[in-house]
Structure formats: structure tokens, C-alpha cells
Coordinates of C-alpha atoms and ligand atoms in Angstrom, one line a residue:
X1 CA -39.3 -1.4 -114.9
X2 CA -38.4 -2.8 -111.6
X3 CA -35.5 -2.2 -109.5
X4 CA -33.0 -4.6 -107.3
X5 CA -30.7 -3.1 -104.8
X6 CA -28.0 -5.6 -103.8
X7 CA -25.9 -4.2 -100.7
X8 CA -23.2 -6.9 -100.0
X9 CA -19.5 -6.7 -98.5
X10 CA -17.8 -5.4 -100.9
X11 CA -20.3 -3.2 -103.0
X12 CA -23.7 -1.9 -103.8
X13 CA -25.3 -3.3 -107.2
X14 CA -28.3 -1.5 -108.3
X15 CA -29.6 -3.3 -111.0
X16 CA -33.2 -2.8 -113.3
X17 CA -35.6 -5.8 -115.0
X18 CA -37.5 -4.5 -117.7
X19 CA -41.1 -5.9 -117.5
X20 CA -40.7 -8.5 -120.0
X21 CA -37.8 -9.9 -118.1
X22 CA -34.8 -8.4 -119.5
X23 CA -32.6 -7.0 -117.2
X24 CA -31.9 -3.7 -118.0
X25 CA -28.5 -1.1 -116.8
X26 CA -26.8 -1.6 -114.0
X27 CA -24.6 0.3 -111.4
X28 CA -21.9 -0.8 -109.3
X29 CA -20.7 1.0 -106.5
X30 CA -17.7 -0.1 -104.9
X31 CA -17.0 0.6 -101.1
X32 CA -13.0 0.7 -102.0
X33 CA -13.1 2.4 -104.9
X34 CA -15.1 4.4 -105.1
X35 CA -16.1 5.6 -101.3
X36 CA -12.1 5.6 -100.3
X37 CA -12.8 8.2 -97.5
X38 CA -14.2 5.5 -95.6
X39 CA -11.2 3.6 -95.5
X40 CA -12.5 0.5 -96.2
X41 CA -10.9 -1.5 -99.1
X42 CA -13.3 -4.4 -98.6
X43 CA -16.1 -3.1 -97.4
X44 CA -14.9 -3.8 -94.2
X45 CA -13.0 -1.6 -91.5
X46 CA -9.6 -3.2 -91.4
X47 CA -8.1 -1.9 -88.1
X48 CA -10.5 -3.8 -85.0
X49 CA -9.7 -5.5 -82.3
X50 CA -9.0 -9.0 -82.9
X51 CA -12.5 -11.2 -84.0
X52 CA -14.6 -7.9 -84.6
X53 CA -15.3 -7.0 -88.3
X54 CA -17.4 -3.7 -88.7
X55 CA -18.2 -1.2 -91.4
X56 CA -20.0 2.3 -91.0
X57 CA -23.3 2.2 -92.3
X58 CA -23.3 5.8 -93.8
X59 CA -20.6 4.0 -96.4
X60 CA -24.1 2.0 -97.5
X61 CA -26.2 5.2 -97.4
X62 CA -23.7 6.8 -99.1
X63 CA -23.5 4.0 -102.1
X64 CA -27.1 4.3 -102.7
X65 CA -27.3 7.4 -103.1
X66 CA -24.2 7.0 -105.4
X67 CA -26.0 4.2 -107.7
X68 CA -29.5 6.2 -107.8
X69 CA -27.4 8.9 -109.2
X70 CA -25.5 7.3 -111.7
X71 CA -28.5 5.4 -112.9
X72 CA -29.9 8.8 -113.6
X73 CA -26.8 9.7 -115.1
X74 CA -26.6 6.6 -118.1
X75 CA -30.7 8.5 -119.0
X76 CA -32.4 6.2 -117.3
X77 CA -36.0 7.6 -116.6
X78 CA -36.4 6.1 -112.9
X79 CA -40.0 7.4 -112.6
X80 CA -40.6 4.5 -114.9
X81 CA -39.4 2.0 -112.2
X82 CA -42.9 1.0 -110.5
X83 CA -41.5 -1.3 -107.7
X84 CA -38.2 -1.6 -106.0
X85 CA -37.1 -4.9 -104.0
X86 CA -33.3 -5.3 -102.5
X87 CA -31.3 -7.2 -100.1
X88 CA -28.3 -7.1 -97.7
X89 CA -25.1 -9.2 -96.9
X90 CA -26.9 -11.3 -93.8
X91 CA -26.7 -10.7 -90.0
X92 CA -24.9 -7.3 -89.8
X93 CA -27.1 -5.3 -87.8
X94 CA -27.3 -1.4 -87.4
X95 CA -28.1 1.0 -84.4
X96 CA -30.0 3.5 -84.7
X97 CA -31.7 6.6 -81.7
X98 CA -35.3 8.2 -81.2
X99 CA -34.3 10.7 -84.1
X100 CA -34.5 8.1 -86.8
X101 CA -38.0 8.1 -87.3
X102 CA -39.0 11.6 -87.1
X103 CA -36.2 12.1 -89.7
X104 CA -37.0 9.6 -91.9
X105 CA -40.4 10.7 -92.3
X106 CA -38.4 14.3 -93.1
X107 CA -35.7 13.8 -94.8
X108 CA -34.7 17.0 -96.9
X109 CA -33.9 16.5 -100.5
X110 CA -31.3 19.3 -100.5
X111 CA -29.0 17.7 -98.4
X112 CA -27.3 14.3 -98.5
X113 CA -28.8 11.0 -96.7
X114 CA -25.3 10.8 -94.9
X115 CA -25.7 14.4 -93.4
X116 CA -29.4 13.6 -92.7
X117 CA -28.9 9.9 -91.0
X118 CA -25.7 10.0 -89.2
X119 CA -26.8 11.9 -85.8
X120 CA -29.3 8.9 -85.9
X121 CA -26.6 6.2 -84.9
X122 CA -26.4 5.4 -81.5
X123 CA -23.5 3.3 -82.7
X124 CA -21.4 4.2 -85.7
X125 CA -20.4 1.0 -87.5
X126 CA -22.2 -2.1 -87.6
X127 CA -20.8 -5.5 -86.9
X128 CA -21.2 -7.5 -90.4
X129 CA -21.4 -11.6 -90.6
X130 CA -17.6 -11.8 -90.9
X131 CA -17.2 -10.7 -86.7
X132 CA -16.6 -13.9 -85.4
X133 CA -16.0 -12.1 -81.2
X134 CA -19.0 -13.5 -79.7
X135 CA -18.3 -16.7 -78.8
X136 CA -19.5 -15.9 -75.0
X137 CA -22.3 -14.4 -75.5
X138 CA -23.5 -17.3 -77.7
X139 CA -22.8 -19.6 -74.7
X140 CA -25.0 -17.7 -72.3
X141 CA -27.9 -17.1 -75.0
X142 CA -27.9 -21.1 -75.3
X143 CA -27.2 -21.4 -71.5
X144 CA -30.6 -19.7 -70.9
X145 CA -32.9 -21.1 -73.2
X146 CA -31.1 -24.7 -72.0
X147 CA -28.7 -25.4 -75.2
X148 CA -27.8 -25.1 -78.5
X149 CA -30.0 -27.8 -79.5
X150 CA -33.2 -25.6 -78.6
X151 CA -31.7 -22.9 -79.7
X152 CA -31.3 -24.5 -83.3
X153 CA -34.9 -26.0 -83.1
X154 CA -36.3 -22.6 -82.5
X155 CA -34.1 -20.5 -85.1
X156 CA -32.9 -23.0 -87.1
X157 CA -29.3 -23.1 -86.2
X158 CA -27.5 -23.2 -82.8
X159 CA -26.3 -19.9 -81.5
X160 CA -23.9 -18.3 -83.8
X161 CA -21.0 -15.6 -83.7
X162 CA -21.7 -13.9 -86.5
X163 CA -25.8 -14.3 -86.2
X164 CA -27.2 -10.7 -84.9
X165 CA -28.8 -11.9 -81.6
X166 CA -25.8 -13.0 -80.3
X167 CA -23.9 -9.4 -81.7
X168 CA -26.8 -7.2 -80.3
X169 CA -26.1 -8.9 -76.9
X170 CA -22.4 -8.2 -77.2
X171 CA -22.9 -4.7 -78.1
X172 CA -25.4 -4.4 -74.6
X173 CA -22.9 -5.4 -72.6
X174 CA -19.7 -4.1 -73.9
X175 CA -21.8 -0.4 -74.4
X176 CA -25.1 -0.3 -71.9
X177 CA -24.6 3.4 -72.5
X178 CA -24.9 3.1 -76.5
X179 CA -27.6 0.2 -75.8
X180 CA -29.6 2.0 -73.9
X181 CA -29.8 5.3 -76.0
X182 CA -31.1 2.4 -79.4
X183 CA -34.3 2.4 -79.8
X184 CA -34.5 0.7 -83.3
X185 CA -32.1 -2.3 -84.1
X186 CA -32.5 -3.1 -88.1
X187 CA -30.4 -5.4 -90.4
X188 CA -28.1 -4.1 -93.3
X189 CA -31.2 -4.8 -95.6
X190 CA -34.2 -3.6 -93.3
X191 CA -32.1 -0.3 -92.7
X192 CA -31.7 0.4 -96.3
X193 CA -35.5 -0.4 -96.9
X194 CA -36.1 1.5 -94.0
X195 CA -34.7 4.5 -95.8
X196 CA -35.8 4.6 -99.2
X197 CA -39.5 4.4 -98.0
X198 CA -39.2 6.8 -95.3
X199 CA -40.6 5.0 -92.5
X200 CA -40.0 1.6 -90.4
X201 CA -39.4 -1.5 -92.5
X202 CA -39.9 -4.4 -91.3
X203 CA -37.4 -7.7 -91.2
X204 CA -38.3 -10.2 -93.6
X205 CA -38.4 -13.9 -92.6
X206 CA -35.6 -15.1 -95.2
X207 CA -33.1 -12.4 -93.3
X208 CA -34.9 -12.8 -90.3
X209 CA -33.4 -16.2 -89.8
X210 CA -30.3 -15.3 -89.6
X211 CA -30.5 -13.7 -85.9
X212 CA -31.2 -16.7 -83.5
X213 CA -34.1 -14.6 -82.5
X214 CA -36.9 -15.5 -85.1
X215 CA -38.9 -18.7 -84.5
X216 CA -38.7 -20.7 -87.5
X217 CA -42.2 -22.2 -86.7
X218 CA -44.5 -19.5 -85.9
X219 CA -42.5 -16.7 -88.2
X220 CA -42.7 -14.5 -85.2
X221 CA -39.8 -13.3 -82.9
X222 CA -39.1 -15.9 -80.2
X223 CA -39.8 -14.4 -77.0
X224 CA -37.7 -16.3 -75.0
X225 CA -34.7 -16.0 -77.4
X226 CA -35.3 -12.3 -77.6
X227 CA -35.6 -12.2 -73.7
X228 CA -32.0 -13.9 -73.2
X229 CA -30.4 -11.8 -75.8
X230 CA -30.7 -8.1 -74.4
X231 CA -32.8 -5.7 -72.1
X232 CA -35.6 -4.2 -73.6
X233 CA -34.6 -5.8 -77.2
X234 CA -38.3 -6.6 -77.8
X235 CA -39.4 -3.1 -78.2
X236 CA -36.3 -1.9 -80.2
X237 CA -36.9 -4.9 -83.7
X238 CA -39.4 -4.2 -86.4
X239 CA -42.2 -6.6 -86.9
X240 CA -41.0 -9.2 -89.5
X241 CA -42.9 -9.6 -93.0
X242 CA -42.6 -11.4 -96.7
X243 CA -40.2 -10.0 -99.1
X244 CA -42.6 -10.8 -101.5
X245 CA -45.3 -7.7 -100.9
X246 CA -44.4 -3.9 -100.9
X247 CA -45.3 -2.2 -97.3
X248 CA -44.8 1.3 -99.0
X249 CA -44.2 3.8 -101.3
X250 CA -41.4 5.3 -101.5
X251 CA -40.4 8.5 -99.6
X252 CA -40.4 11.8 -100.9
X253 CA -37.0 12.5 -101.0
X254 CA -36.4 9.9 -104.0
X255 CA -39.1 11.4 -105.8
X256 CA -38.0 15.1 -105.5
X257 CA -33.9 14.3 -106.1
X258 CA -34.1 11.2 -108.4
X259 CA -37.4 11.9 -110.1
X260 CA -39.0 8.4 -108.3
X261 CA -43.2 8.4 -109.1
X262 CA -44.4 8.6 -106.2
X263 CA -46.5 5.6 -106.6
X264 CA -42.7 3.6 -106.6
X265 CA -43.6 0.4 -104.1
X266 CA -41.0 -0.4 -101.8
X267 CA -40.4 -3.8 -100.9
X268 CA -38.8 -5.7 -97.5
X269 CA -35.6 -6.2 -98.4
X270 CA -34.3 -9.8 -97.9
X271 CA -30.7 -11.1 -97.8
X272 CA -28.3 -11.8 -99.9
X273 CA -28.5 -15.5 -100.1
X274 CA -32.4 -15.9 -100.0
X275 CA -32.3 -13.1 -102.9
X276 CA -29.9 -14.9 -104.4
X277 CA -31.7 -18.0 -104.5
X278 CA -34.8 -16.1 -106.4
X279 CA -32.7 -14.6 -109.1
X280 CA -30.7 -17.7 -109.7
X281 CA -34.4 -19.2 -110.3
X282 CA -33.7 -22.0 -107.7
X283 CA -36.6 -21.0 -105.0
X284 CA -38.4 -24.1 -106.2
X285 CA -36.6 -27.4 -104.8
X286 CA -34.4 -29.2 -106.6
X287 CA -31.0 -27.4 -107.9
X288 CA -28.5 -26.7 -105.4
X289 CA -26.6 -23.1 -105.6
X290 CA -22.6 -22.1 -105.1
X291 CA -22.5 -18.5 -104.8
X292 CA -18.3 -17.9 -104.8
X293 CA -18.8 -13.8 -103.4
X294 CA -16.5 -12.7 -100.6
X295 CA -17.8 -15.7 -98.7
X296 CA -18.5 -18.9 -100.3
X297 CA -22.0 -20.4 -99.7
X298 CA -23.9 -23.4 -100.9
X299 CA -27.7 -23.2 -100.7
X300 CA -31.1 -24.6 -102.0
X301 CA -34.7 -24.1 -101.6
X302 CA -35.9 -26.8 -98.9
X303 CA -39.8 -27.5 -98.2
X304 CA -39.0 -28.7 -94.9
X305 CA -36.7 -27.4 -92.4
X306 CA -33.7 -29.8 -92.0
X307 CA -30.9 -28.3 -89.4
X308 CA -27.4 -29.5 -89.5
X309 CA -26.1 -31.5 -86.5
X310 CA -22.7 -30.4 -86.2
X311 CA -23.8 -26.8 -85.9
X312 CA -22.4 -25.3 -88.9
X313 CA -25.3 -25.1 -91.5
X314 CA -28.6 -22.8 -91.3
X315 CA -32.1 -22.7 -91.9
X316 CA -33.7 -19.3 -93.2
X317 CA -36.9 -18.4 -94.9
X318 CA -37.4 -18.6 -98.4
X319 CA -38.5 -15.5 -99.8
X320 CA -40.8 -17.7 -102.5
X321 CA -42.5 -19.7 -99.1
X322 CA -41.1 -22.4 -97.4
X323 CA -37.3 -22.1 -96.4
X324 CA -33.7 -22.6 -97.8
X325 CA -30.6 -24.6 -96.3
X326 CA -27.5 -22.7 -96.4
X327 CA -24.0 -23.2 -95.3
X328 CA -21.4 -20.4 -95.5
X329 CA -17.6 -20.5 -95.7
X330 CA -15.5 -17.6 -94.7
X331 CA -12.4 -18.6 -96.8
X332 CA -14.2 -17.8 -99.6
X333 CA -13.4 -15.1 -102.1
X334 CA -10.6 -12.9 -100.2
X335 CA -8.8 -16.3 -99.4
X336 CA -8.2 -17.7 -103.0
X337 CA -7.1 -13.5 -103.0
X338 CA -4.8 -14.1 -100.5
X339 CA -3.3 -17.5 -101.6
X340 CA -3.1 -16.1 -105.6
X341 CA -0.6 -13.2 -103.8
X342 CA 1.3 -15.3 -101.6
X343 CA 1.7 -17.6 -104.8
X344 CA 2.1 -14.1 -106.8
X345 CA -0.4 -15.7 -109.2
X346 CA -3.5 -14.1 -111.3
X347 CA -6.7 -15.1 -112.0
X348 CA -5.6 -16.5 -115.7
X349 CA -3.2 -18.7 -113.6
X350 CA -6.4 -19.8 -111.8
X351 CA -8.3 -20.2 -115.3
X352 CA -5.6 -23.1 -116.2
X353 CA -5.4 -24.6 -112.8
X354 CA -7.8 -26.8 -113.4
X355 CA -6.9 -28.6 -116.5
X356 CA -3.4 -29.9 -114.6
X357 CA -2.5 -33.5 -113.2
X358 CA -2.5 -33.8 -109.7
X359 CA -1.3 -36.1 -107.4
X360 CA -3.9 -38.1 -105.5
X361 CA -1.8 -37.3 -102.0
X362 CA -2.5 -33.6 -103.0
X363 CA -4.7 -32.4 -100.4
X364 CA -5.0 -28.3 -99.1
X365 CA -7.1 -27.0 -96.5
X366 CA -8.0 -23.8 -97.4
X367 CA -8.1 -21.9 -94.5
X368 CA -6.5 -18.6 -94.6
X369 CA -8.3 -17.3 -91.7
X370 CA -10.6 -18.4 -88.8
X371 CA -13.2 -20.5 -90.7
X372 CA -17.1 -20.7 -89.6
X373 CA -17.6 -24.0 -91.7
X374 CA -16.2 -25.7 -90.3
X375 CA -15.5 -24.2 -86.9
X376 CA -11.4 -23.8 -87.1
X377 CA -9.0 -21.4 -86.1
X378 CA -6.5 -20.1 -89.5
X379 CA -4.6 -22.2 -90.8
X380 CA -3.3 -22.9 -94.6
X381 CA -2.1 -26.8 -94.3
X382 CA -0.9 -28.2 -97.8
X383 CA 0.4 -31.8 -97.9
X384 CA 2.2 -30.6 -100.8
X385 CA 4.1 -27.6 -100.6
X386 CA 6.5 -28.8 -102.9
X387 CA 4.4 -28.9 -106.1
X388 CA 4.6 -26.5 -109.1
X389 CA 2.5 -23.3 -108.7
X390 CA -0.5 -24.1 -110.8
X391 CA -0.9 -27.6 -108.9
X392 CA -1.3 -26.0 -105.9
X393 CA -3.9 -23.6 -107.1
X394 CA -5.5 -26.7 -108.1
X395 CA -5.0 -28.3 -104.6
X396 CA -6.5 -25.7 -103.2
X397 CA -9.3 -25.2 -105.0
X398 CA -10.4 -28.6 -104.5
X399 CA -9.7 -28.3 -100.8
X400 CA -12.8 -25.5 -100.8
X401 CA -14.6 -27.5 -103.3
X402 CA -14.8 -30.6 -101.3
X403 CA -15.5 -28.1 -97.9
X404 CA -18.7 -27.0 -99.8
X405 CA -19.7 -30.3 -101.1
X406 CA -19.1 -32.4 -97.9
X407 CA -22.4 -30.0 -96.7
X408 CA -24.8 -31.9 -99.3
X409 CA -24.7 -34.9 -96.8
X410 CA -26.5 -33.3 -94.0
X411 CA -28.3 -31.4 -96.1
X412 CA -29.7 -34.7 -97.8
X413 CA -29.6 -33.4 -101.6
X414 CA -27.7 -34.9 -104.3
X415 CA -27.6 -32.1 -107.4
X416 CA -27.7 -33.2 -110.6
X417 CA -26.9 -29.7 -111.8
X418 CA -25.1 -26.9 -110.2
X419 CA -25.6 -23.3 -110.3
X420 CA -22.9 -20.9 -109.9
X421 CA -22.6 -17.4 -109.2
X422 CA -20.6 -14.5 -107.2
X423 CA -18.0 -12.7 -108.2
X424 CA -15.4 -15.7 -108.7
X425 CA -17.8 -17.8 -110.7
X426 CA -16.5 -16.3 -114.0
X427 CA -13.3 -17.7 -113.4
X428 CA -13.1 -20.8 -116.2
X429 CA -10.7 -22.5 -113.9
X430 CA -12.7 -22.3 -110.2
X431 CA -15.8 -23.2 -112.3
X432 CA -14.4 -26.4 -113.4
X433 CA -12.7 -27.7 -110.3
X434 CA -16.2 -27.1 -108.8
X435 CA -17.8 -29.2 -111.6
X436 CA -15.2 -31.6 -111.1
X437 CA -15.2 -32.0 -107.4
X438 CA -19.3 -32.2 -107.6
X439 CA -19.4 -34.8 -110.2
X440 CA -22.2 -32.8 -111.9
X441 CA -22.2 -29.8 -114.6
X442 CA -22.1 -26.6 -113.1
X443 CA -24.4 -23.5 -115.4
X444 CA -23.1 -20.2 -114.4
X445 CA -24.7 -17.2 -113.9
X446 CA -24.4 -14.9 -116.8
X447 CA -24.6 -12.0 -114.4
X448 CA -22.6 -12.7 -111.4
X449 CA -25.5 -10.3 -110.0
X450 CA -27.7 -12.9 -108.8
X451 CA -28.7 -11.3 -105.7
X452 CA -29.5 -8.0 -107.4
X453 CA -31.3 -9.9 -110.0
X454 CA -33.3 -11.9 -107.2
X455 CA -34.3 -8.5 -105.4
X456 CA -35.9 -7.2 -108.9
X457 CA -37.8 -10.5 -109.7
X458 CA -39.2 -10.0 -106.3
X459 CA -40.6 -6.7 -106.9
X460 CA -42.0 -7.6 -110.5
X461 CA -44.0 -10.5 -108.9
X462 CA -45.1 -8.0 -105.7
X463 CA -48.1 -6.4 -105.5
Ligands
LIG1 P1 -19.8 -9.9 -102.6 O1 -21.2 -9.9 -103.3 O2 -19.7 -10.8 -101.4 O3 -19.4 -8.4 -102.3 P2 -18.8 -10.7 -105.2 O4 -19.8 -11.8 -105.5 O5 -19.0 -9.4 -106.0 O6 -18.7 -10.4 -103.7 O7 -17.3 -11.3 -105.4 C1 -16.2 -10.5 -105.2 C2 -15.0 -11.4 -105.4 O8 -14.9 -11.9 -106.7 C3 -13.7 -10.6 -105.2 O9 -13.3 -10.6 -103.9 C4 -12.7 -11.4 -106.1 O10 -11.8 -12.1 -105.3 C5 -13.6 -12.3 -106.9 N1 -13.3 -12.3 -108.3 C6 -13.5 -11.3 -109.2 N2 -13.0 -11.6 -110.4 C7 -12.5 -12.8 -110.3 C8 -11.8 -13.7 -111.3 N3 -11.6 -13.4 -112.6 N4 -11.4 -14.9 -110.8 C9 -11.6 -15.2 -109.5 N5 -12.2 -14.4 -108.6 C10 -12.6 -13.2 -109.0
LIG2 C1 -24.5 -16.2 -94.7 C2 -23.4 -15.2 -94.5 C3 -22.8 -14.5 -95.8 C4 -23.3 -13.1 -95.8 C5 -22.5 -12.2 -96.8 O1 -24.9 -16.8 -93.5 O2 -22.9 -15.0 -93.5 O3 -23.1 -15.2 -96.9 O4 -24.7 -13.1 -96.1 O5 -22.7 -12.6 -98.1

């Protein structure tokens, strides 16, 4: 058996393959339900300052310790699970002190990971992709290596708030204290990998792009992007590697509390996107991918990199070779949330949403809060606030159906097929205004667990 370790912004989704493909029990922990003491009802701490979005990494720790347990709970034999890939939501970035190694490579099975990791912080939460508070320090990273446009043909997109270069030089400057005392700066999914095979992981490229610090080219970090980022940055990132091979085994700690063989390969985890792209089986060019999670993001496997010239869209490594294109929308999930309250709908009135008449002077945009793609402050504009409730569903629906598919143009890709996943995907209603507004079917995901699914694939085909 093989095991996939999803870690997103809502939840942790451990999920096994069986060897002949099948995928096998699953466990999902959820940060607001199930973890409540860390007051976080979305993952996400709800109180910051204006623009900053954080959650405490021992929540994560926490949750996978959590899912190993109940996977041990429904009798599942997890010495029979030979490899174990994974994957993080993107760009959130953790801080960690010169005690992290010597107590990774200790780490006491008689007491919890929490307990064990938390005096290894040197900062206790962890901006995630959703902090959108670094707008100077993404003008003075492109100011230095002489604008966004070099930026974006080194990393593969312009300097971007929410990328962790920029948030690792905000943290330096708002904390030199804090900065000073980090020796190791890891990603959501890197930090998690980190853990479960007791020593450094490394980044892998497909998450790896996602910092404005890794050059797209050479698959190395970019000196002079890490240079204009932060002091002494350089000596606090991992190396970077390929999601696709295992750098360990796992720790001891696994195998004495969960019963782990200690032959269990650990893989780099990726993100959530590139995993996402493996398990939805589009790593290969040619289909295009709508993943409708907490964030909304289209995304396809791309031989070459293309970069997007308004700024908005990505480039990041494929985990399969080669790269992926990727745009991401904040008003994804949590605003159709938002809108089904203030309309004090449900999701069943967003099932039949998309089977009524609208008029053609109909048009929403969906932006509940400060949107990434495109750049724009909150806003919820509806040219027709007077329709019937289930007509504006509709209307808004399409107004973040036609957001998504307005990216295929700089992209270049014209799907004849799309595939849906994330959370929202099961929704008969969303599904169908995407297929609509696309003008091509749409095959969902059976599993809205395409990411967990993704990380497991990758540790069956490691070696
Ligand atoms: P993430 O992986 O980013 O944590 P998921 O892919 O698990 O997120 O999606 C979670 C979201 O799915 C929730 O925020 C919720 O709004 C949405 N969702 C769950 N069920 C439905 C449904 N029946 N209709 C529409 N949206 C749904
Ligand atoms: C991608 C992005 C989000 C996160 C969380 O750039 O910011 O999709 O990966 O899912």
C-alpha cells in the first residue's frame, strides 16, 4: 500500500492506494472540527491585522498525528504501507530554530509531535497563500533585481503577496529578532516531510515555484532573488528536489507509535495543485483542471513555460517533469459560502441554480473579498440585485466561471474536456454552470481528494 498526505486550508486528508490502484480508507481531519482549541474554523486564524492570514503550524502537526491514529484505528495495518508521498496548500512557509534538527532526529515516541516541535518555532504561525500584506516588500524584491518582468522570467511569475519570498522578507523586517534566531525556513509541505522522516526535507520544484526565489530554468535557487529577499536566507532553505523519488525512510517515531516498517520511503512533498494535477491524471498535456477547494484554481500540465502578462497567473514545476500553468482565485469556496448565507440559501438551492433562465444583462462579479486574480480590492457588484434568489446564484456562479475561463487565453489552451475537483465540485449545480460557461463537458472527480490521491500515485511510481 501507499500513502498520500494532503495538508490543505481547511483539513488534513490522509488517504491509502492499494498497489493495484484502488484507493483504499481514508481520514479526514478537520482543523475546525475537530482541532477547536486552535481556534481556527477555517484553517485559518481569524483575528489578524488587516491583509495578514496565518495558522499555527502545530494545528498541522497535530492533524497528522490525528489521521495516522485513526487510520490505525479503522485496522488498517500501516506497516504494510511501503512508501508515503504528500503535499501542502502552496506558499505558506514555516519558521523554525537550531533545535529542529537535533530534535527531529530524536523525537520521543512517548510524547506528542506538538509537545516535541513547538519550542522549535522561532515564529508560531505561519503566513498561508491567502495573506495578501506584502505588497511593499514585493515592490522592493522587484525593485532590486530591476522589475517584475525579471522577476517573472526567473520564477515564473512577478513578485507576489502571497508567494513565500516576498512573506519571509516581511517577516525579516517586521521581526529581525525572530529572523535572526531561524535557521531553517520550510514550506507547509517540506515541513511536514520534514517531520515524518526525521531529518531535513528538501523543497520540491513543483512547490518550489511558488516562492519567487527558485529559478525556473536551472531548478536551483536564484541567487540574486534569494539575495534581495532577506539576510542570510540562503543558508536557512533546504536544497530543492523531485517529488517523484523518496530521500528517506521514515523516522523512528512512526514506526514505534504507528507500527510504520521501517523500510516506509518518505517522499518530498509537493503542493497541492501540482499533486493535484497527478492524481487527477492530467500531468501529461492536454486536459485543463478546475479544482473548486477553498480557493478556486485552474491548471494544466504545460511542456513549456508560458507566464501570464498581466501578472496574475503562475508557472510551477510539474511533479511528472516539465511544468504546469496555474491561476488561482481567492473568491473561491468561502465566497459562494458567504454569498449562499447572505442569500440564506443551501447548497441544494445551488444544485438547481443552474437549470434557471437568466437574463443576458445578468452579470455578478464575485468578489466577496480582496481578489488575487484578478488584482481587486472586495467588492460583490451585481447588475441585478433585483432578481429571484436562485437567478442570482446563477449570476454568480457564472461571474467565477467566466473569471476562471477568461485565464485559458493567456494560457493558450482550448479544453475539450474539463476536469473537476475540490470540495465544491460535487455540487450538481456549480458543476454545470462550469460546463456551461466552458462550452465543454466537465468529468468530476469521484473523490474530491485529488490532491491526496496525486501525493499516493507519486509514491507508488517512486523508487
Ligand atoms: P481545501 O482542500 O482548500 O481545504 P476542499 O477542496 O476540501 O478545500 O473544499 C472545501 C469547500 O468545499 C468548503 O469550503 C465548502 O464551501 C465546499 N463544499 C463542500 N460541500 C459543498 C457542496 N455540496 N456544494 C458546494 N460547495 C461545497
Ligand atoms: C495557489 C494557491 C492556492 C493554495 C491553496 O497558488 O495559492 O491554491 O495552494 O490551495
Amino acid at each position: 500500500m501507499f500513502l498520500g498526505i494532503d495538508s490543505s486550508t481547511q483539513s488534513l486528508t490522509a488517504l491509502i492506494l492499494h498497489a493495484d490502484g484502488q484507493p483504499g480508507p481514508r481520514v479526514n481531519i478537520n482543523f475546525g472540527r475537530d482541532l477547536p482549541h486552535y481556534a481556527c474554523p477555517q484553517g485559518f486564524i481569524a483575528d489578524m491585522p488587516a491583509g495578514q492570514v496565518h495558522s499555527p503550524p502545530l494545528m498541522w502537526l497535530e492533524a497528522l498525528e490525528l489521521a495516522l491514529t485513526q487510520l490505525g484505528q479503522q485496522g488498517l495495518d500501516l506497516s504494510r504501507i511501503r512508501a508515503i508521498g504528500g503535499d501542502g496548500q502552496q506558499h505558506g512557509s514555516v519558521y523554525l530554530n537550531s533545535r529542529f534538527l537535533p530534535v527531529l532526529a530524536g523525537l520521543d515516541a512517548k510524547r506528542s509531535l506538538v509537545e516535541q516541535l513547538a519550542p522549535c518555532l522561532s515564529r508560531s504561525t505561519s503566513p498561508i497563500w491567502m495573506d495578501n500584506s506584502t505588497a511593499t516588500e514585493c515592490a522592493e524584491i522587484a525593485k532590486a533585481l530591476g522589475g517584475d518582468a525579471e522577476v517573472c522570467r526567473r520564477s515564473g511569475s512577478i513578485t507576489t503577496p502571497r508567494f513565500t519570498g516576498p512573506q519571509i522578507r516581511a517577516f525579516s523586517k517586521r521581526d529581525p529578532g525572530a529572523w535572526g534566531a531561524t535557521t531553517h525556513v520550510h514550506l507547509v509541505s517540506s515541513f511536514l516531510a520534514s517531520i515524518l522522516a526525521g531529518r531535513e526535507a528538501p523543497i520540491d520544484f513543483g512547490d518550489g515555484a511558488g516562492m519567487n526565489l527558485m529559478n525556473l530554468e536551472s531548478g536551483q535557487w536564484d541567487a540574486q532573488l534569494v539575495a534581495a529577499t532577506a539576510p542570510s536566507l540562503a543558508a536557512k532553505l533546504p536544497r530543492l528536489a523531485s517529488a517523484a523519488q523518496s530521500f528517506a525512510r521514515i523516522a523512528p517515531y512512526f514506526v514505534a507509535k504507528f507500527g510504520f516498517d521501517p523500510l516506509c520511503r518518505i517522499l518530498p512533498f509537493t503542493g497541492d495543485n501540482p499533486a493535484s494535477l497527478v492524481g487527477m491524471a492530467a500531468g501529461r498535456p492536454g486536459s485543463v483542471v478546475v479544482s473548486l477547494g477553498t480557493s478556486d484554481t485552474l491548471f494544466a500540465a504545460m511542456p513549456q513555460p508560458r507566464t501570464d502578462p498581466a501578472g496574475c497567473g503562475h508557472v510551477f514545476g510539474n511533479p511528472l517533469g516539465g511544468f504546469m500553468t496555474l491561476a488561482c482565485v481567492r473568491n473561491g469556496s468561502l465566497a459562494r459560502e458567504a454569498f449562499r448565507d447572505q442569500l440564506g440559501a443551501t447548497w441544494e438551492d445551488f444544485e438547481k441554480a443552474a437549470f434557471v433562465a437568466l437574463p443576458a444583462d445578468a452579470i455578478t462579479e464575485p468578489f466577496l473579498f480582496d481578489e488575487i486574480t484578478p488584482r481587486r480590492a472586495a467588492g460583490l457588484v451585481e447588475s441585478r440585485p433585483d432578481l429571484s434568489s436562485p437567478q442570482r446564484i446563477r449570476a454568480f456562479l457564472e461571474g467565477q466561471a467566466r473569471n476562471l475561463r477568461a485565464q485559458l487565453d493567456w494560457m493558450c489552451l482550448k479544453p475539450e474536456l474539463l476536469l473537476l475537483t475540490g470540495g465544491a465540485s460535487k455540487n450538481d449545480g456549480i458543476s454545470a454552470v462550469f460546463s456551461q460557461v466552458f462550452g465543454c463537458p466537465v468529468q468530476r472527480f469521484e473523490l474530491s481528494d485529488s490532491a491526496a490521491l496525486g501525493a499516493a500515485k507519486l509514491a507508488q511510481q517512486s523508487s
